XYZ file of C-alpha atoms in Angstrom:
701
model
C 63.939 -31.184 -52.328
C 67.633 -31.235 -52.623
C 70.063 -32.732 -50.518
C 71.264 -29.859 -48.557
C 67.655 -29.247 -47.603
C 67.095 -32.842 -46.391
C 70.389 -32.509 -44.234
C 69.347 -29.558 -42.446
C 65.762 -30.806 -41.844
C 67.517 -34.169 -40.460
C 69.809 -32.134 -38.434
C 67.060 -30.040 -36.905
C 64.882 -33.033 -36.109
C 67.730 -34.613 -34.065
C 68.228 -31.240 -32.261
C 64.771 -30.940 -31.320
C 64.506 -34.721 -30.220
C 67.642 -34.381 -27.849
C 66.395 -31.174 -26.501
C 63.184 -32.993 -25.733
C 65.031 -35.849 -24.035
C 66.941 -33.272 -22.216
C 63.823 -31.385 -21.242
C 62.225 -34.985 -19.873
C 65.386 -35.153 -17.645
C 65.604 -31.868 -15.930
C 63.015 -29.606 -13.661
C 62.435 -26.184 -14.363
C 60.216 -23.162 -12.606
C 59.027 -20.151 -14.602
C 59.742 -17.427 -11.949
C 58.376 -14.266 -14.121
C 57.127 -13.138 -17.624
C 57.453 -9.448 -18.518
C 56.363 -7.548 -21.579
C 58.287 -4.751 -22.557
C 56.967 -2.059 -25.375
C 59.489 -0.264 -27.312
C 60.383 2.651 -27.847
C 57.468 3.501 -25.479
C 53.702 2.834 -24.898
C 52.569 6.249 -26.564
C 53.644 6.486 -30.149
C 52.415 8.303 -33.332
C 51.127 6.413 -36.091
C 53.584 5.038 -38.581
C 56.395 4.355 -35.684
C 58.027 0.851 -35.666
C 57.064 -0.884 -32.283
C 58.560 -3.850 -30.754
C 57.090 -6.074 -28.360
C 59.680 -7.722 -26.173
C 58.919 -10.613 -24.039
C 61.329 -11.393 -21.205
C 61.083 -14.615 -19.057
C 63.035 -15.613 -16.251
C 63.122 -19.398 -15.850
C 65.151 -21.640 -13.407
C 66.346 -25.162 -14.343
C 68.141 -28.026 -12.726
C 70.562 -28.403 -15.375
C 70.843 -25.165 -17.097
C 70.339 -26.245 -20.464
C 67.924 -24.921 -22.839
C 64.069 -25.541 -22.753
C 61.370 -25.628 -25.559
C 59.289 -22.371 -25.104
C 56.168 -21.427 -26.650
C 55.438 -17.720 -26.546
C 52.021 -16.091 -27.421
C 51.274 -12.147 -27.930
C 47.501 -11.537 -27.053
C 45.846 -8.208 -27.847
C 42.656 -7.269 -25.963
C 42.478 -11.116 -24.572
C 42.833 -12.252 -28.169
C 45.674 -14.189 -29.783
C 47.893 -12.307 -32.115
C 50.750 -14.498 -32.872
C 52.233 -17.781 -31.527
C 55.737 -18.926 -31.847
C 57.970 -21.991 -30.281
C 61.884 -21.448 -29.839
C 64.521 -23.505 -28.120
C 66.699 -20.590 -26.689
C 66.421 -18.683 -23.557
C 66.512 -15.441 -25.387
C 63.965 -12.836 -25.381
C 61.085 -13.138 -27.713
C 60.392 -10.122 -29.889
C 57.316 -9.477 -32.102
C 57.455 -6.565 -34.187
C 54.550 -3.987 -35.262
C 55.910 -2.542 -38.300
C 54.201 1.032 -39.234
C 52.091 0.936 -36.241
C 48.694 2.441 -36.686
C 45.553 3.568 -34.738
C 44.128 0.183 -35.063
C 47.239 -1.138 -33.122
C 45.984 0.496 -29.874
C 44.977 -1.874 -27.203
C 46.137 -4.002 -24.126
C 49.021 -6.574 -25.025
C 50.070 -9.440 -22.914
C 52.776 -12.115 -23.375
C 52.146 -15.756 -22.423
C 54.947 -18.497 -22.035
C 54.147 -22.258 -22.177
C 56.865 -24.747 -21.202
C 55.916 -28.321 -21.387
C 52.159 -27.114 -20.090
C 53.263 -24.815 -17.603
C 52.185 -21.364 -18.453
C 52.500 -17.992 -16.961
C 51.047 -14.774 -18.082
C 52.659 -11.244 -17.885
C 50.797 -8.104 -16.923
C 48.986 -6.315 -19.644
C 50.519 -3.285 -21.220
C 48.799 -0.786 -23.147
C 49.887 0.609 -26.498
C 48.595 3.942 -27.568
C 49.036 5.035 -31.387
C 47.839 8.334 -32.218
C 47.205 9.925 -35.654
C 45.167 9.041 -38.474
C 46.361 9.675 -42.129
C 44.227 12.185 -44.053
C 41.737 10.477 -46.335
C 41.998 10.816 -50.099
C 38.797 11.486 -52.484
C 38.660 10.624 -55.981
C 35.635 11.255 -58.352
C 35.044 9.794 -61.749
C 33.991 13.347 -63.020
C 33.854 16.671 -62.297
C 30.838 18.112 -64.566
C 27.487 16.102 -64.667
C 24.100 16.758 -65.687
C 21.382 17.209 -63.277
C 20.039 13.863 -62.285
C 23.097 11.692 -63.353
C 25.189 9.763 -60.894
C 28.365 10.300 -59.542
C 31.014 7.706 -58.514
C 33.198 8.540 -55.460
C 36.291 6.557 -53.838
C 37.508 7.404 -50.210
C 40.897 6.149 -49.373
C 42.426 5.855 -45.971
C 46.174 5.624 -46.731
C 48.160 3.198 -44.819
C 45.396 2.349 -41.990
C 43.894 -1.022 -40.916
C 41.093 -2.111 -39.172
C 37.277 -1.617 -39.117
C 36.158 1.576 -40.895
C 33.224 3.687 -41.428
C 33.466 5.938 -44.364
C 31.285 9.256 -44.597
C 30.679 11.283 -48.022
C 29.521 15.057 -47.856
C 28.095 17.409 -50.129
C 28.833 21.225 -48.871
C 29.062 19.791 -45.368
C 25.785 17.757 -45.831
C 26.240 14.110 -45.421
C 24.907 12.111 -48.367
C 26.456 8.520 -47.919
C 27.807 6.454 -45.344
C 29.638 3.031 -46.010
C 31.314 0.500 -43.618
C 34.366 -1.627 -44.626
C 37.025 -3.687 -43.413
C 39.492 -2.540 -45.809
C 40.947 1.130 -46.097
C 38.885 2.512 -49.095
C 35.080 2.703 -49.818
C 33.158 3.695 -52.923
C 29.779 5.029 -53.179
C 27.444 6.596 -55.919
C 24.964 9.615 -55.563
C 23.174 12.172 -57.578
C 23.356 16.068 -57.582
C 20.732 18.491 -58.266
C 20.285 21.983 -58.965
C 22.599 24.257 -60.969
C 24.989 25.071 -58.219
C 28.546 24.225 -57.684
C 29.081 21.181 -55.339
C 31.978 20.542 -53.080
C 32.326 17.092 -52.166
C 34.512 15.654 -49.380
C 35.017 12.404 -47.137
C 36.153 11.397 -43.933
C 36.392 8.048 -41.957
C 36.249 6.579 -38.538
C 38.579 3.395 -37.232
C 36.449 1.249 -34.473
C 38.494 -0.597 -31.917
C 37.532 -2.508 -29.193
C 37.312 0.314 -26.793
C 36.684 3.153 -28.840
C 36.221 4.945 -31.919
C 38.808 7.455 -33.569
C 37.667 9.924 -36.375
C 39.951 11.234 -39.088
C 40.203 14.708 -40.429
C 38.447 15.787 -43.809
C 39.570 14.710 -47.041
C 40.473 17.021 -49.835
C 37.703 18.896 -51.612
C 36.566 17.939 -55.016
C 34.309 20.421 -56.927
C 31.464 19.150 -59.158
C 29.603 21.286 -61.788
C 25.854 20.311 -62.163
C 24.086 21.264 -65.419
C 20.305 21.937 -64.525
C 17.648 20.476 -66.761
C 15.658 23.299 -68.543
C 11.998 21.530 -67.925
C 9.912 23.202 -65.163
C 6.483 22.500 -63.833
C 3.791 25.095 -64.143
C 0.722 24.938 -61.986
C -2.517 27.075 -62.473
C -5.569 27.698 -60.746
C -8.828 29.225 -61.850
C -10.384 31.354 -60.576
C -7.405 33.125 -59.180
C -9.321 35.895 -57.278
C -11.478 35.663 -54.210
C -12.582 32.138 -53.859
C -15.642 31.489 -51.838
C -16.825 28.113 -50.430
C -18.548 26.119 -52.954
C -17.020 27.772 -55.890
C -15.782 25.328 -58.523
C -11.949 25.269 -59.016
C -10.116 24.049 -62.323
C -6.687 23.059 -61.500
C -3.932 22.339 -64.229
C -0.327 20.778 -63.913
C 2.018 20.780 -66.889
C 5.639 20.546 -67.846
C 7.497 23.436 -69.751
C 10.888 23.729 -71.753
C 10.471 20.038 -72.739
C 12.929 20.001 -76.035
C 12.748 16.376 -77.028
C 10.149 13.855 -76.927
C 12.799 11.244 -75.843
C 13.183 13.020 -72.614
C 10.319 11.056 -70.591
C 9.103 12.565 -67.465
C 5.833 12.028 -65.220
C 3.688 14.792 -63.454
C 2.122 14.494 -60.051
C -0.845 16.799 -58.718
C -1.405 16.956 -54.803
C -3.435 18.791 -52.454
C -1.608 18.737 -49.270
C -0.768 15.075 -48.660
C -3.450 13.891 -50.841
C -2.405 12.861 -54.197
C -5.191 14.231 -56.741
C -3.887 12.759 -59.990
C -0.571 11.690 -61.921
C 0.052 11.727 -65.753
C 2.743 11.997 -68.435
C 1.341 15.276 -70.006
C -0.785 18.047 -69.054
C -3.298 17.148 -66.028
C -6.607 18.994 -65.233
C -8.533 18.569 -62.156
C -11.778 20.101 -61.143
C -13.146 20.338 -57.643
C -15.342 22.395 -55.151
C -13.676 24.761 -52.820
C -13.927 23.469 -49.239
C -12.323 25.833 -46.523
C -9.894 24.413 -44.232
C -10.050 25.542 -40.757
C -7.745 28.634 -40.172
C -5.454 27.186 -43.176
C -4.985 27.848 -46.691
C -5.433 25.326 -49.533
C -1.952 24.182 -50.689
C -1.663 22.612 -54.259
C 1.842 21.192 -55.509
C 2.794 20.201 -59.226
C 5.607 17.734 -59.591
C 7.466 16.672 -62.791
C 10.276 14.058 -62.315
C 12.773 13.600 -65.234
C 15.795 11.112 -64.844
C 15.649 10.836 -61.057
C 15.388 14.707 -60.936
C 12.186 16.158 -59.192
C 11.089 19.525 -59.475
C 7.824 21.239 -58.232
C 5.547 24.205 -58.076
C 3.579 25.127 -55.294
C 0.418 27.593 -54.659
C -1.698 28.341 -51.806
C -5.277 29.622 -51.907
C -7.616 31.127 -49.389
C -11.243 30.055 -49.559
C -13.735 32.216 -47.988
C -16.249 30.288 -45.653
C -19.930 30.680 -46.734
C -21.251 30.185 -43.408
C -19.730 28.876 -40.223
C -20.141 25.294 -38.732
C -23.295 25.769 -36.597
C -23.280 25.354 -32.654
C -26.053 23.752 -30.711
C -26.800 25.296 -27.414
C -29.147 24.588 -24.609
C -31.255 26.921 -22.339
C -31.266 26.801 -19.283
C -27.935 25.400 -18.660
C -29.171 22.835 -16.427
C -32.444 21.059 -16.804
C -34.324 18.555 -14.645
C -36.304 15.452 -15.852
C -39.467 16.518 -17.710
C -38.631 20.076 -17.932
C -39.258 22.151 -21.205
C -35.788 23.464 -22.575
C -34.873 25.387 -25.500
C -32.169 24.436 -28.052
C -30.825 26.988 -30.306
C -28.789 25.871 -33.618
C -26.922 29.116 -35.103
C -24.280 29.924 -37.427
C -22.461 32.951 -36.064
C -20.684 33.948 -39.513
C -21.888 34.020 -43.001
C -20.781 35.615 -46.263
C -23.271 38.434 -46.988
C -21.679 39.008 -50.630
C -23.236 35.403 -51.361
C -26.032 34.611 -48.912
C -28.452 36.293 -46.666
C -29.153 34.870 -42.926
C -32.491 34.009 -44.288
C -31.037 31.328 -46.689
C -29.734 29.256 -43.827
C -31.911 26.258 -43.093
C -31.485 24.777 -39.496
C -32.623 20.957 -38.614
C -32.335 19.359 -35.378
C -31.736 15.726 -35.103
C -33.398 13.587 -33.626
C -36.641 15.790 -34.721
C -39.655 13.714 -33.875
C -42.501 15.436 -32.391
C -40.848 18.827 -31.736
C -43.247 21.997 -30.991
C -42.503 24.709 -33.219
C -41.019 28.052 -31.821
C -41.621 30.197 -34.845
C -37.994 31.206 -34.912
C -35.254 29.663 -37.477
C -33.099 27.428 -35.463
C -34.950 27.346 -32.170
C -36.410 24.405 -31.065
C -38.559 23.503 -27.673
C -37.867 20.280 -26.181
C -39.098 18.196 -23.144
C -36.119 16.831 -21.081
C -36.150 13.021 -21.056
C -35.724 10.766 -17.909
C -32.321 9.723 -19.278
C -29.062 10.987 -21.114
C -29.846 11.964 -24.600
C -27.953 13.558 -27.716
C -28.780 16.172 -30.151
C -27.247 17.732 -33.314
C -28.196 20.220 -35.633
C -27.366 21.271 -39.258
C -27.161 24.324 -41.208
C -27.611 24.272 -44.957
C -27.225 27.017 -47.855
C -26.698 26.840 -51.624
C -26.254 22.958 -51.378
C -23.652 23.225 -48.619
C -24.700 21.396 -45.304
C -22.598 21.558 -41.943
C -23.353 19.602 -38.875
C -22.826 20.813 -35.541
C -21.034 19.102 -32.614
C -23.101 16.568 -30.592
C -24.951 18.256 -27.557
C -25.172 15.601 -24.727
C -27.979 16.615 -22.444
C -27.942 14.983 -18.770
C -31.275 15.819 -17.086
C -30.801 16.424 -13.573
C -33.131 14.714 -10.827
C -34.342 17.025 -7.953
C -33.425 15.930 -4.393
C -35.801 13.419 -2.630
C -35.948 11.105 0.237
C -33.844 13.452 2.315
C -32.848 11.899 5.639
C -31.458 13.308 8.771
C -29.712 11.192 11.711
C -27.557 11.524 14.365
C -24.377 9.152 14.633
C -23.404 9.686 18.352
C -24.977 10.131 21.567
C -25.882 13.564 22.449
C -24.086 14.555 25.508
C -24.244 18.114 27.050
C -21.397 20.389 26.220
C -19.894 17.766 23.741
C -19.720 17.972 20.158
C -21.775 15.338 18.242
C -22.428 14.556 14.316
C -25.200 15.016 12.338
C -25.796 13.481 8.996
C -27.765 14.460 6.268
C -28.428 12.553 2.785
C -30.836 12.661 -0.162
C -31.207 11.277 -3.760
C -30.686 13.447 -6.609
C -28.390 14.859 -9.265
C -24.962 16.281 -7.698
C -23.824 18.603 -6.559
C -26.186 19.097 -3.673
C -26.386 21.993 -1.386
C -27.291 20.899 2.180
C -28.528 23.483 5.134
C -28.723 22.291 8.714
C -31.236 24.002 11.000
C -31.411 23.870 14.856
C -34.844 24.830 16.327
C -35.549 26.539 12.827
C -32.060 28.489 13.204
C -29.459 27.981 10.460
C -26.735 26.095 11.655
C -24.417 25.447 8.606
C -24.276 24.403 4.896
C -22.428 21.676 3.036
C -21.820 20.863 -0.641
C -21.703 17.306 -1.776
C -19.897 16.635 -5.180
C -19.478 12.664 -4.964
C -21.900 10.026 -4.977
C -23.039 7.958 -1.757
C -21.559 10.794 0.390
C -23.211 12.321 3.456
C -23.215 15.898 4.308
C -21.535 15.848 7.880
C -22.384 18.679 10.457
C -20.914 19.099 13.860
C -22.938 20.792 16.773
C -22.674 21.157 20.577
C -25.680 21.727 22.876
C -24.630 23.483 26.197
C -28.309 23.683 27.702
C -30.384 20.643 28.885
C -33.496 20.048 27.072
C -35.023 18.978 23.722
C -33.832 20.424 20.439
C -35.390 20.142 17.073
C -33.063 19.596 13.994
C -33.861 19.320 10.122
C -32.116 19.367 7.039
C -32.804 21.127 3.606
C -31.120 20.056 0.342
C -31.043 21.956 -3.054
C -29.366 21.255 -6.146
C -30.636 23.878 -8.778
C -29.083 27.057 -9.458
C -32.132 28.446 -11.153
C -35.014 27.114 -9.120
C -35.923 27.724 -5.365
C -37.222 24.105 -5.095
C -35.821 22.411 -2.086
C -36.356 19.129 -0.185
C -36.521 19.105 3.741
C -36.104 16.190 6.021
C -38.537 15.613 8.943
C -37.735 17.308 12.205
C -35.318 15.273 14.400
C -35.887 15.409 17.919
C -32.914 15.155 20.108
C -32.762 14.634 24.012
C -29.466 15.707 25.539
C -27.865 13.450 27.822
C -26.871 15.354 31.077
C -23.761 13.408 32.638
C -24.473 11.922 36.178
C -23.149 13.755 39.232
C -23.578 14.201 42.993
C -24.171 10.622 43.783
C -25.600 9.693 47.041
C -26.366 6.290 48.919
C -28.770 6.369 51.832
C -29.588 3.454 54.141
C -33.019 2.942 55.917
C -32.909 2.195 58.986
C -30.556 4.986 59.123
C -28.676 3.022 61.961
C -26.207 0.998 60.521
C -26.428 -1.581 63.295
C -29.348 -3.787 62.424
C -30.948 -6.762 64.123
C -31.387 -10.181 62.277
C -34.894 -10.262 60.641
C -35.439 -6.780 60.003
C -35.570 -5.327 56.463
C -32.951 -3.132 55.011
C -33.139 -0.508 52.343
C -30.283 1.024 50.144
C -31.430 4.329 48.083
C -29.245 5.401 45.417
C -29.652 8.851 43.778
C -27.998 10.860 41.034
C -28.379 14.102 39.359
C -28.414 13.927 35.579
C -30.966 12.673 32.699
C -32.373 9.037 32.352
C -32.465 6.558 31.552
C -30.161 5.415 34.207
C -28.528 1.972 34.861
C -28.044 1.362 38.583
C -25.942 -1.513 39.836
C -25.424 -2.597 43.538
C -22.199 -4.451 44.716
C -21.026 -6.057 47.878
C -17.144 -5.299 47.961
C -14.776 -7.691 46.836
C -17.528 -9.239 44.325
C -17.654 -8.255 40.522
C -21.093 -9.683 40.132
C -23.810 -7.116 40.819
C -26.395 -7.909 43.453
C -28.904 -6.268 41.420
C -29.240 -4.126 38.081
C -31.939 -1.923 37.170
C -32.730 0.645 34.478
C -35.106 3.311 35.114
C -36.033 6.668 33.572
C -35.851 7.941 37.286
C -32.594 9.393 38.792
C -32.761 7.018 41.719
C -33.398 3.464 42.602
C -33.239 1.121 45.836
C -32.181 -2.294 46.850
C -34.092 -4.194 49.542
C -32.679 -7.188 51.519
C -35.256 -8.715 53.847
C -34.984 -10.181 56.336
C -31.401 -9.566 56.995
C -29.144 -12.123 58.408
C -25.736 -12.095 60.016
C -24.316 -13.125 56.342
C -25.506 -9.744 55.130
C -23.001 -7.829 57.229
C -20.541 -6.093 54.853
C -19.633 -3.013 52.918
C -21.996 -2.098 50.016
C -21.829 0.404 47.190
C -23.717 1.479 44.022
C -22.896 2.359 40.259
C -24.869 4.434 37.949
C -24.403 4.920 34.146
C -26.519 6.770 31.675
C -24.456 6.811 28.395
C -22.546 9.941 29.261
C -20.538 8.644 32.183
C -20.617 6.314 35.060
C -20.404 7.228 38.780
C -19.921 5.393 42.083
C -20.970 5.863 45.679
C -18.904 5.453 48.668
C -18.736 2.351 50.555
C -21.448 1.716 53.506
C -20.537 -0.649 56.148
C -23.465 -2.711 57.385
C -23.333 -4.728 60.890
C -26.290 -7.093 61.518
C -26.900 -8.131 65.225
C -28.652 -11.075 67.137
C -32.432 -10.815 67.407
C -33.750 -10.105 70.831
C -35.880 -13.093 71.091
C -32.732 -15.090 70.552
C -31.126 -13.302 73.491
C -34.023 -13.906 75.904
C -33.978 -17.741 74.790
C -30.161 -17.644 75.709
C -30.911 -16.217 79.269
C -33.818 -18.524 79.983
C -31.604 -21.345 79.186
C -28.815 -20.131 81.481
C -31.162 -19.607 84.187
C -32.556 -23.321 83.897
C -29.024 -24.481 83.819
C -28.324 -22.597 86.812
C -31.258 -23.999 88.568
C -30.373 -27.516 87.561
C -26.732 -26.946 89.102
C -28.378 -25.591 92.266
C -30.492 -28.590 92.646
C -27.629 -30.932 91.997
C -25.593 -28.961 94.603
C -28.529 -29.362 97.135
C -28.720 -33.045 96.394
C -25.034 -33.475 96.717
C -25.162 -31.737 100.032
C -28.191 -33.684 101.212
C -26.377 -36.975 100.314
C -23.248 -35.869 102.232
C -25.439 -35.131 105.380
C -26.910 -38.523 105.018
C -23.679 -40.252 104.950
C -22.437 -37.981 107.807
C -25.750 -39.174 109.937
C -25.103 -42.671 109.246
C -21.472 -42.394 110.341
C -22.602 -40.783 113.596
C -25.056 -43.551 114.269
C -22.431 -46.078 113.683
C -20.120 -44.275 116.334
C -22.907 -44.534 119.023
C -23.317 -48.191 118.656
C -22.183 -50.012 121.679
C -21.379 -53.567 121.161
C -23.054 -55.821 123.977
C -21.137 -59.344 124.477
C -23.228 -62.557 125.095
C -22.624 -64.898 127.655
C -19.715 -67.062 126.884
C -20.443 -70.868 126.466
C -17.861 -72.872 128.560
C -17.280 -75.151 125.343
C -16.130 -71.901 123.323
C -12.628 -70.629 124.469
C -12.488 -68.257 121.471
C -15.334 -66.129 122.454
C -14.077 -62.596 122.973
C -16.230 -59.855 124.724
C -16.140 -56.718 123.013
C -16.301 -53.532 125.168
C -17.738 -50.282 124.267
C -14.498 -48.374 123.989
C -12.678 -46.150 121.438
C -11.388 -49.029 119.296
C -14.652 -50.803 119.005
C -16.285 -47.622 117.629
C -13.852 -46.930 114.991
C -13.929 -50.329 113.734
C -17.878 -50.427 113.607
C -17.951 -46.995 111.795
C -15.620 -48.191 109.017
C -17.628 -51.281 108.638
C -20.768 -49.473 108.134
C -19.383 -47.061 105.852
C -17.707 -50.017 103.658
C -20.776 -52.140 103.433
C -23.380 -49.218 103.015
C -25.475 -49.788 99.795
C -23.601 -53.195 99.351
C -26.446 -55.180 100.217
C -25.531 -55.041 103.826
C -22.521 -57.308 103.008
C -19.422 -56.986 104.719
C -16.197 -58.848 104.906
C -15.411 -60.763 107.981
C -11.654 -60.526 107.700
C -11.085 -63.831 106.061
C -11.342 -64.656 102.368
C -14.484 -65.655 101.046
C -16.038 -65.396 104.499
C -18.818 -63.122 104.895
C -21.358 -62.103 107.417
C -24.750 -60.618 106.945
C -25.361 -57.088 108.338
C -28.440 -57.043 110.652
C -31.515 -55.995 109.068
C -32.106 -53.124 111.442
C -29.144 -50.881 112.418
C -31.223 -48.214 114.265
C -29.956 -48.995 117.506
C -26.163 -49.556 116.619
C -25.077 -48.958 119.978
C -26.553 -52.487 121.226
C -25.054 -54.137 118.113
C -22.444 -56.597 118.474
C -20.179 -58.217 115.784
C -19.212 -61.533 116.283
C -15.588 -62.020 115.144
C -13.747 -65.395 114.190
C -10.408 -65.747 115.133
């Protein structure tokens, strides 16, 4: 390194270092980054395109900053550069191609602070025409041709296509703008070769136009295959065929070749010289036999093909059954027959028929006819026809013997109510399909066909008149037999809904004395059995429940009491409906003997009251008599003693009478004791007060 270069590097280092020092001392803000495509976003191929990255950055000192710009295409980095100026960053796309099409962005990074511009789309249109080169214009049949296809000036990911008279013969993928391939041409025709290409971008694929045409002449090989089949006239099944495959116009033994003989897709033989093959002619259904002889020389393949028709000696036999349906143990006829035969080669009597399996089969006396007894389960039969050593088998005939109907049952699913529809079910064992017929009183009602297992025949019917009806079912599962199965007769009793309910009471008077017997009789119109329930109003528990075949029932209450006074009603049901009577109000009164007892008791009580009143009146009269007696008493004074100054003579006047009367009244019944006017002093009343007028009471003063 020379001195000038060292000096430049030193100065640049000093500059970058000083710029870094300056950057660390100032603040900045990236305001915006904008990407501008010049001259425009849509250009043609070959245009020089400029991607201009313009950034607006605010700084605290106004001095330059170290900036790192990055160009991105479809989110992938295309180019990165660091600059120290504030000028726009420019990225050049010289001679833009279709591969340059995409979304571009510009990213600015200053000291770790980044900002990304909005994406701008560049569209470059127009691919250059491809150019085709061949290594030769004249080749022998089977020789290789080398071709080169070039996309001038293009870049990117390519797919090249090579064509022979507009038929694609090769496809090559490349990352460069040219591709090579080799191929072989056959036939003596003139071949026009051209190529084209496609460029793949991240978003789309762009095709080019066709290249120039290059003409190639092919010299055909003179060698040809030869195919011979004997006999060459009408061929019958079983004839022996002789087939040969060889090559003609082989001029030099140095020309190696190989032969292939095939029948359809089956390869019969191969060889390096003439091939001979012998076989028996076997016809192919509705098709001719196709044979192919091929010769391969130096990757050139030529072939000869022939088709022959083989007349069928006799057709494949068919095995049929009569009758078409058979039941277990039934004798049936199996017939094996070939419909067609070649009368020029065989007679119908030449055909021999065999049935498999063929154990213990009774002879019918006719060729191909066999009498067989149907087994208890499914079984298979096949047959064969044979003539002139050719044997053909029929298809397998599967026989499924049917089972006659049995165990036919009839039942009713619902209750049979007058004038309402109900369901009748018929079911039996046996092979399907089964035809069921329903009869009512020996008159046909309807038919049903059951085709699924475990299914019942369902019939609907309505009975409009009361009484008993007879139903039965018939079942049949044979088209060629009148054998049927019949069920037992089913007797049906119609339930007539209940109506016109009445409730009677015995005795008829609803006012009943205690101790009597009370009967409720409930009756309805309809058919039994009928369930009767008796209730007192306000209770959900029945007093009595009774089921009877009659249309009436009764409730007995005996003896009745006052507690039996209430409202009563009854309900009746018979499976068709339920009816209720009106309420009956029953009142229970007191018994007559209880009433008489009460009257007697009242009379006795009244008598007692009278006696008490009389006694009271007598007592009052007695008291009055005593008072009157006391009033008549006169007090007779005794002769005063000279030595008793305090003695006072009581005279018979009004005051004396009143005092005596009060005293007698007060002490009457008190053991004749009366008070004498002082405390604790008493005087005995006289024992005999009959002569109260002469009685005198001494008084102490």
